[in-house]
Coordinates of C-alpha atoms in Angstrom, one line a residue:
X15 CA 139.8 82.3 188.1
X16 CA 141.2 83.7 191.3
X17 CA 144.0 82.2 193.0
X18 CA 143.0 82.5 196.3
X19 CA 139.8 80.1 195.1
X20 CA 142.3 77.5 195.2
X21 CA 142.8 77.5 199.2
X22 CA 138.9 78.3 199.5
X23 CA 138.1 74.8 197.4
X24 CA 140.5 72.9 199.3
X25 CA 139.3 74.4 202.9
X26 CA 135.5 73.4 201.7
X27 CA 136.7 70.0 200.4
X28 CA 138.7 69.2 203.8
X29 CA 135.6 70.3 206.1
X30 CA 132.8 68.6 204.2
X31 CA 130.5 71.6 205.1
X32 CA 130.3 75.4 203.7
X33 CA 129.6 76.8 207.0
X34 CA 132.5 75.4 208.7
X35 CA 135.2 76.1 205.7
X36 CA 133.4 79.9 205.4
X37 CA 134.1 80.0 209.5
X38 CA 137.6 78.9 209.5
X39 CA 138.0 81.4 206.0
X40 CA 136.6 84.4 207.8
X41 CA 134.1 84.8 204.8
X42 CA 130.4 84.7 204.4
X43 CA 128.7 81.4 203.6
X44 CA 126.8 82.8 200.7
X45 CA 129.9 84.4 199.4
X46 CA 132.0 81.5 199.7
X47 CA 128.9 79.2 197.6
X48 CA 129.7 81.8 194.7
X49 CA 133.1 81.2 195.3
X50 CA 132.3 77.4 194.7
X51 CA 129.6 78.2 191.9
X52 CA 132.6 80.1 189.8
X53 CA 135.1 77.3 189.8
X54 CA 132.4 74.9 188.7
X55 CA 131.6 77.2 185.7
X56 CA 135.2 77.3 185.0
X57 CA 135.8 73.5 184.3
X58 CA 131.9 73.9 183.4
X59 CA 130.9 70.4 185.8
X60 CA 129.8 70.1 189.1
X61 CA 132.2 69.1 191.4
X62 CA 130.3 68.9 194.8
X63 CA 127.6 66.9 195.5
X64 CA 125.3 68.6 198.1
X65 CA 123.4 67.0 200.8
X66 CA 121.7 67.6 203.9
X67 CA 124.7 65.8 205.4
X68 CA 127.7 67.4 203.9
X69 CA 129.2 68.6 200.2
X70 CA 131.5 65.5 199.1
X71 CA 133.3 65.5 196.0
X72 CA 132.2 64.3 192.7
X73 CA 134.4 62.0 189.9
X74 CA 135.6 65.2 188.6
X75 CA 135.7 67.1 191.7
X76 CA 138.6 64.7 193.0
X77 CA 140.6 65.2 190.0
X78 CA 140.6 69.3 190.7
X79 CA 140.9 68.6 194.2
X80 CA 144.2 66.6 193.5
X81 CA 145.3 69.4 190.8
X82 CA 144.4 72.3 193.0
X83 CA 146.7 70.3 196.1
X84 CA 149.5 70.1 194.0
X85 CA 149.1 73.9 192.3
X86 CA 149.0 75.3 196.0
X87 CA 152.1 73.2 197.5
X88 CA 153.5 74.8 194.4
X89 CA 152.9 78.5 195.0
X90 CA 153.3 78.0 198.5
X91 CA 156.9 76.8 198.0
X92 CA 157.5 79.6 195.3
X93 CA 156.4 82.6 197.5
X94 CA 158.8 81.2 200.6
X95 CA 161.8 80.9 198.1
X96 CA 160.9 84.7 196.9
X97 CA 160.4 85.9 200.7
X98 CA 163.6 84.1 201.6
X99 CA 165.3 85.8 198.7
X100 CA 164.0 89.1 199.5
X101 CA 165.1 88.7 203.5
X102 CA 168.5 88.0 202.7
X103 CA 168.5 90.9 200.7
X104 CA 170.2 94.2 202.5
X105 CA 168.2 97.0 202.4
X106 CA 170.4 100.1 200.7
X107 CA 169.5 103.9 201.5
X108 CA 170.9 106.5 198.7
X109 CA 170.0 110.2 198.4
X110 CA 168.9 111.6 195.0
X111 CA 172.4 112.8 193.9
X112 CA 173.6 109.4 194.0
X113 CA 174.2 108.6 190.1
X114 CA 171.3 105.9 189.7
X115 CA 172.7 105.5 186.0
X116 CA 175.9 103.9 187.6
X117 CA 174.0 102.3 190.1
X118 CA 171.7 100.7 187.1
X119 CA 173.9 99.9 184.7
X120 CA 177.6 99.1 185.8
X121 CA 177.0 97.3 188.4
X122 CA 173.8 95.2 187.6
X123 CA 174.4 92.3 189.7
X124 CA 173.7 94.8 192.7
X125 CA 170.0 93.6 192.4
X126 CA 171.0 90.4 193.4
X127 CA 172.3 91.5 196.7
X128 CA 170.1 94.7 198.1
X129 CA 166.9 96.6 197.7
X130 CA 166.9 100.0 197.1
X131 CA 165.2 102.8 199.2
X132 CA 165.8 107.2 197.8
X133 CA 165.3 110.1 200.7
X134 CA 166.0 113.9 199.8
X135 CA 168.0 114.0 203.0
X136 CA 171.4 111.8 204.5
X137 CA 170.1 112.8 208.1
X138 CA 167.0 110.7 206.9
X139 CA 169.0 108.2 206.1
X140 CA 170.8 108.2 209.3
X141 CA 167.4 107.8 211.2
X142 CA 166.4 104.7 209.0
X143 CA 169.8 103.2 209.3
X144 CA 169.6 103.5 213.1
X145 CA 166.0 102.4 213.7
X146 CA 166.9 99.4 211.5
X147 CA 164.9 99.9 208.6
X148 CA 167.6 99.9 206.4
X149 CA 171.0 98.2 206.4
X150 CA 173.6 100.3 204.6
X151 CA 173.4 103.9 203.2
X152 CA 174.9 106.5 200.6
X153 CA 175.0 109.4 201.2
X154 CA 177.0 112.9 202.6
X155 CA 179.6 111.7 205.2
X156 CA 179.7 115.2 206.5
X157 CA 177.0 114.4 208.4
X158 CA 178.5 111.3 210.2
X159 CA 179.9 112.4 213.7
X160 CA 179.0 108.5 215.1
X161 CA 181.9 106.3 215.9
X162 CA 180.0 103.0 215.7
X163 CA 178.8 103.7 212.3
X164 CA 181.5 102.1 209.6
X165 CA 183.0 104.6 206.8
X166 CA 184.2 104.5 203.4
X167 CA 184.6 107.4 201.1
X168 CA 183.4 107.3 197.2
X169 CA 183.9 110.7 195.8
X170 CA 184.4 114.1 196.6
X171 CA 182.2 116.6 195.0
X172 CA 182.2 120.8 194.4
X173 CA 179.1 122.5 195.6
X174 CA 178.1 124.1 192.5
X175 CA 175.7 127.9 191.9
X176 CA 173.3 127.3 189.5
X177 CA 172.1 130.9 188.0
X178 CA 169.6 132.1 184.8
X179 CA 170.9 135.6 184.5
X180 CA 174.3 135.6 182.7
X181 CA 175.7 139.1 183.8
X182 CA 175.2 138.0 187.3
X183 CA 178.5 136.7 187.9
X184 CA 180.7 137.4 184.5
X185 CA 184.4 136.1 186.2
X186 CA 185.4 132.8 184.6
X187 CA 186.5 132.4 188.1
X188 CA 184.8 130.0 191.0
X189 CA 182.3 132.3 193.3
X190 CA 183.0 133.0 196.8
X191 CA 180.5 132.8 199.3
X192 CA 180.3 136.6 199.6
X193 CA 179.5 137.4 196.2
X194 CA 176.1 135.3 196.6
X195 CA 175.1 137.3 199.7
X196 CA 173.0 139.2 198.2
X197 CA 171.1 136.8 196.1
X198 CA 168.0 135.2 197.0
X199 CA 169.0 131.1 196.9
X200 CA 166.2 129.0 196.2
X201 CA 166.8 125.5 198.4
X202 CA 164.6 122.8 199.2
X203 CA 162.7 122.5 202.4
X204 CA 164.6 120.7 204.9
X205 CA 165.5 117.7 205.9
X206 CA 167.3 118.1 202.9
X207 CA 171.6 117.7 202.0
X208 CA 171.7 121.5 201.1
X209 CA 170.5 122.5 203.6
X210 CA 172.0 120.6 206.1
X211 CA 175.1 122.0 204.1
X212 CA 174.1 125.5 204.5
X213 CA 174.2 125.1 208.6
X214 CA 177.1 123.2 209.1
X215 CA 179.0 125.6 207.8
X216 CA 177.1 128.7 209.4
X217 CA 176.2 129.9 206.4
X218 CA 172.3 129.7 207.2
X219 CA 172.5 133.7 209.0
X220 CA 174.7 135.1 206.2
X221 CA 172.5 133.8 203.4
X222 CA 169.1 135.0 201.9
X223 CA 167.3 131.3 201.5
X224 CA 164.2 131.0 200.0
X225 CA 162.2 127.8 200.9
X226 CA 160.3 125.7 197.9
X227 CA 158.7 122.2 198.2
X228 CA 159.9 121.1 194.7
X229 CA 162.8 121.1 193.2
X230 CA 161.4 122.1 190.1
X231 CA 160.1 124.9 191.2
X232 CA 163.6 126.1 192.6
X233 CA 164.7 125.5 189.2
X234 CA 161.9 127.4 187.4
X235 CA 162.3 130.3 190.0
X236 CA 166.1 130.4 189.2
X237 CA 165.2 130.3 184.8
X238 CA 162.9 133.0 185.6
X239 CA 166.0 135.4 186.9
X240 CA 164.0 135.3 190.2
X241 CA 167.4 134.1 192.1
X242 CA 169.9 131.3 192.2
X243 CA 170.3 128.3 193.8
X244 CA 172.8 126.0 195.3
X245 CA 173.1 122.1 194.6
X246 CA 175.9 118.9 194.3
X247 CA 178.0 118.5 191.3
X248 CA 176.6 115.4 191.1
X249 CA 172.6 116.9 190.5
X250 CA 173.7 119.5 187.8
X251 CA 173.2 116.8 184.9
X252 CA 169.8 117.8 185.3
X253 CA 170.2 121.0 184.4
X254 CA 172.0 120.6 181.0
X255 CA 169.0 121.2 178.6
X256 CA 167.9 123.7 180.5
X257 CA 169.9 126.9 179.5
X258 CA 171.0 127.4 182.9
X259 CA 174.9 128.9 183.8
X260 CA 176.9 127.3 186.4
X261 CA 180.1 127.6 188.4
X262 CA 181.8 126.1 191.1
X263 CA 181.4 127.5 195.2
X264 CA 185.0 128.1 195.8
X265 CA 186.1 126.5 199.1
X266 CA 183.4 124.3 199.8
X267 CA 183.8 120.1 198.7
X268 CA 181.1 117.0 200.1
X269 CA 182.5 114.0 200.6
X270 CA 179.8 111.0 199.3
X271 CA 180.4 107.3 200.7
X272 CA 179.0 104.5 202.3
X273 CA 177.9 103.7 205.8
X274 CA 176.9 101.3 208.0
X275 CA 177.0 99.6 211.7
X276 CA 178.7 96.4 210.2
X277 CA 182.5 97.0 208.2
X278 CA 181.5 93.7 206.1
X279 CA 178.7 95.3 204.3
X280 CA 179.9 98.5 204.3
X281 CA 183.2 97.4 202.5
X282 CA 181.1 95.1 200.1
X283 CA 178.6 98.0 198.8
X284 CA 181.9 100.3 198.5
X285 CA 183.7 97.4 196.3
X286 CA 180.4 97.7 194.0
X287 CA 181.3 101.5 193.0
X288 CA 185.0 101.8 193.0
X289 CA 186.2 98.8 191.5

């Protein structure tokens, strides 16, 4: 039986009359009758008697009546606990290179305190934040330039090149920028971190970037031999089984952290991943 038959039965039994109680429901007489018709074949009696004056309840009708009262108070207080609970919860932003394995499993009791939204890009996250829709956020602090915005730093990370072709870069060293000018580097579309990466540091010009909507379609360009790409240390645990060659962008480091417009929460979320 639905649940919702509950507040239906109750509305019919209060207003002595199907019409009215279908009004004040926004439903169809007939539909609401069925409605009445169900619940009867459930406890299999009649419950209503039906007059040209009014349906009243019988014997057994009263009894449901008084169960269906009490079920409803009951629901009714259960879903204002869980709406209560989920408004006091903060509403935590994170980008995709955020490890959600630490997020999960060390610190567990972070259910209890926020809900959790993922976007590709921090500038995303900087929109939410600011429009409201969310109340703290993880993400590249590179891309924080507001003074009202409260700071505190997590990690810092390498920039790493990602490659298929072995022979293209054969030093055990760290690449420079200049030695991938020449290579097509698969990114995702923006708003994305790499990106935004790419044109802070006025690299966008110097660079041959090569758009794809997935990211698993950069990768499978890049396995291919087709070119390279360009991602946070943090992402390349993806990569592992995948036969792919890595090595660090010399002279280029993202800082990861957590912001928000008030220090209190700001400090609280940062306590959950550094101590």
């Amino acid at each position: 039986m639905n649940f919702d038959y509950l507040e239906d039965f109750i509305k019919v039994v209060e207003c002595k009359s199907l019409n009215k109680a279908s009004q004040e429901l926004n439903i169809s007489t007939p539909a609401l009758s069925k409605r009445m018709k169900s619940i009867e074949t459930y406890f299999k009696c009649d419950l209503f008697f039906r007059t040209s004056k009014g349906i009243f309840l019988t014997k057994n009708g009263e009894l449901v009546y008084k169960m269906f009262r009490e079920m409803y108070k009951s629901l009714e207080i259960a879903k204002t606990q869980l709406d209560n609970s989920l408004k006091c919860k903060w509403k935590l932003g994170i980008i995709p290179s955020f490890s959600l394995f630490k997020l999960h499993n060390k610190h567990s009791n972070f259910e209890n305190i926020a809900t959790l939204t993922i976007e590709n890009s921090t500038s995303i996250l900087l929109e939410e934040l600011y429009k409201g829709n969310i109340d703290v956020l993880i993400g590249d602090l590179s891309h924080i330039n507001s003074n009202k915005l409260f700071v505190e730093k997590i990690y810092t990370e390498n920039y790493i090149v990602v490659y298929g072709d072995k022979d293209i870069f054969k030093s055990d060293k760290a690449i420079n920028i200049q030695d991938i000018k020449k290579e097509k580097i698969y990114i995702q579309e923006p708003p994305c971190d790499t990106y935004n990466f790419i044109k802070l540091n006025d690299l966008k010009e110097k660079l041959n970037i090569s758009y794809k909507k997935y990211y698993e379609s950069i990768l499978a360009n890049v396995k291919a031999g087709k070119g390279i790409t360009l991602m946070p240390q943090s992402l390349t645990t993806r990569i592992d089984t995948m036969n792919l060659y890595q090595k660090k962008l010399k002279g280029y480091k993202r800082v990861v952290g957590v912001a928000s417009y008030n220090q209190d929460k700001t400090r609280k979320v940062y306590n959950l991943f550094v101590k």
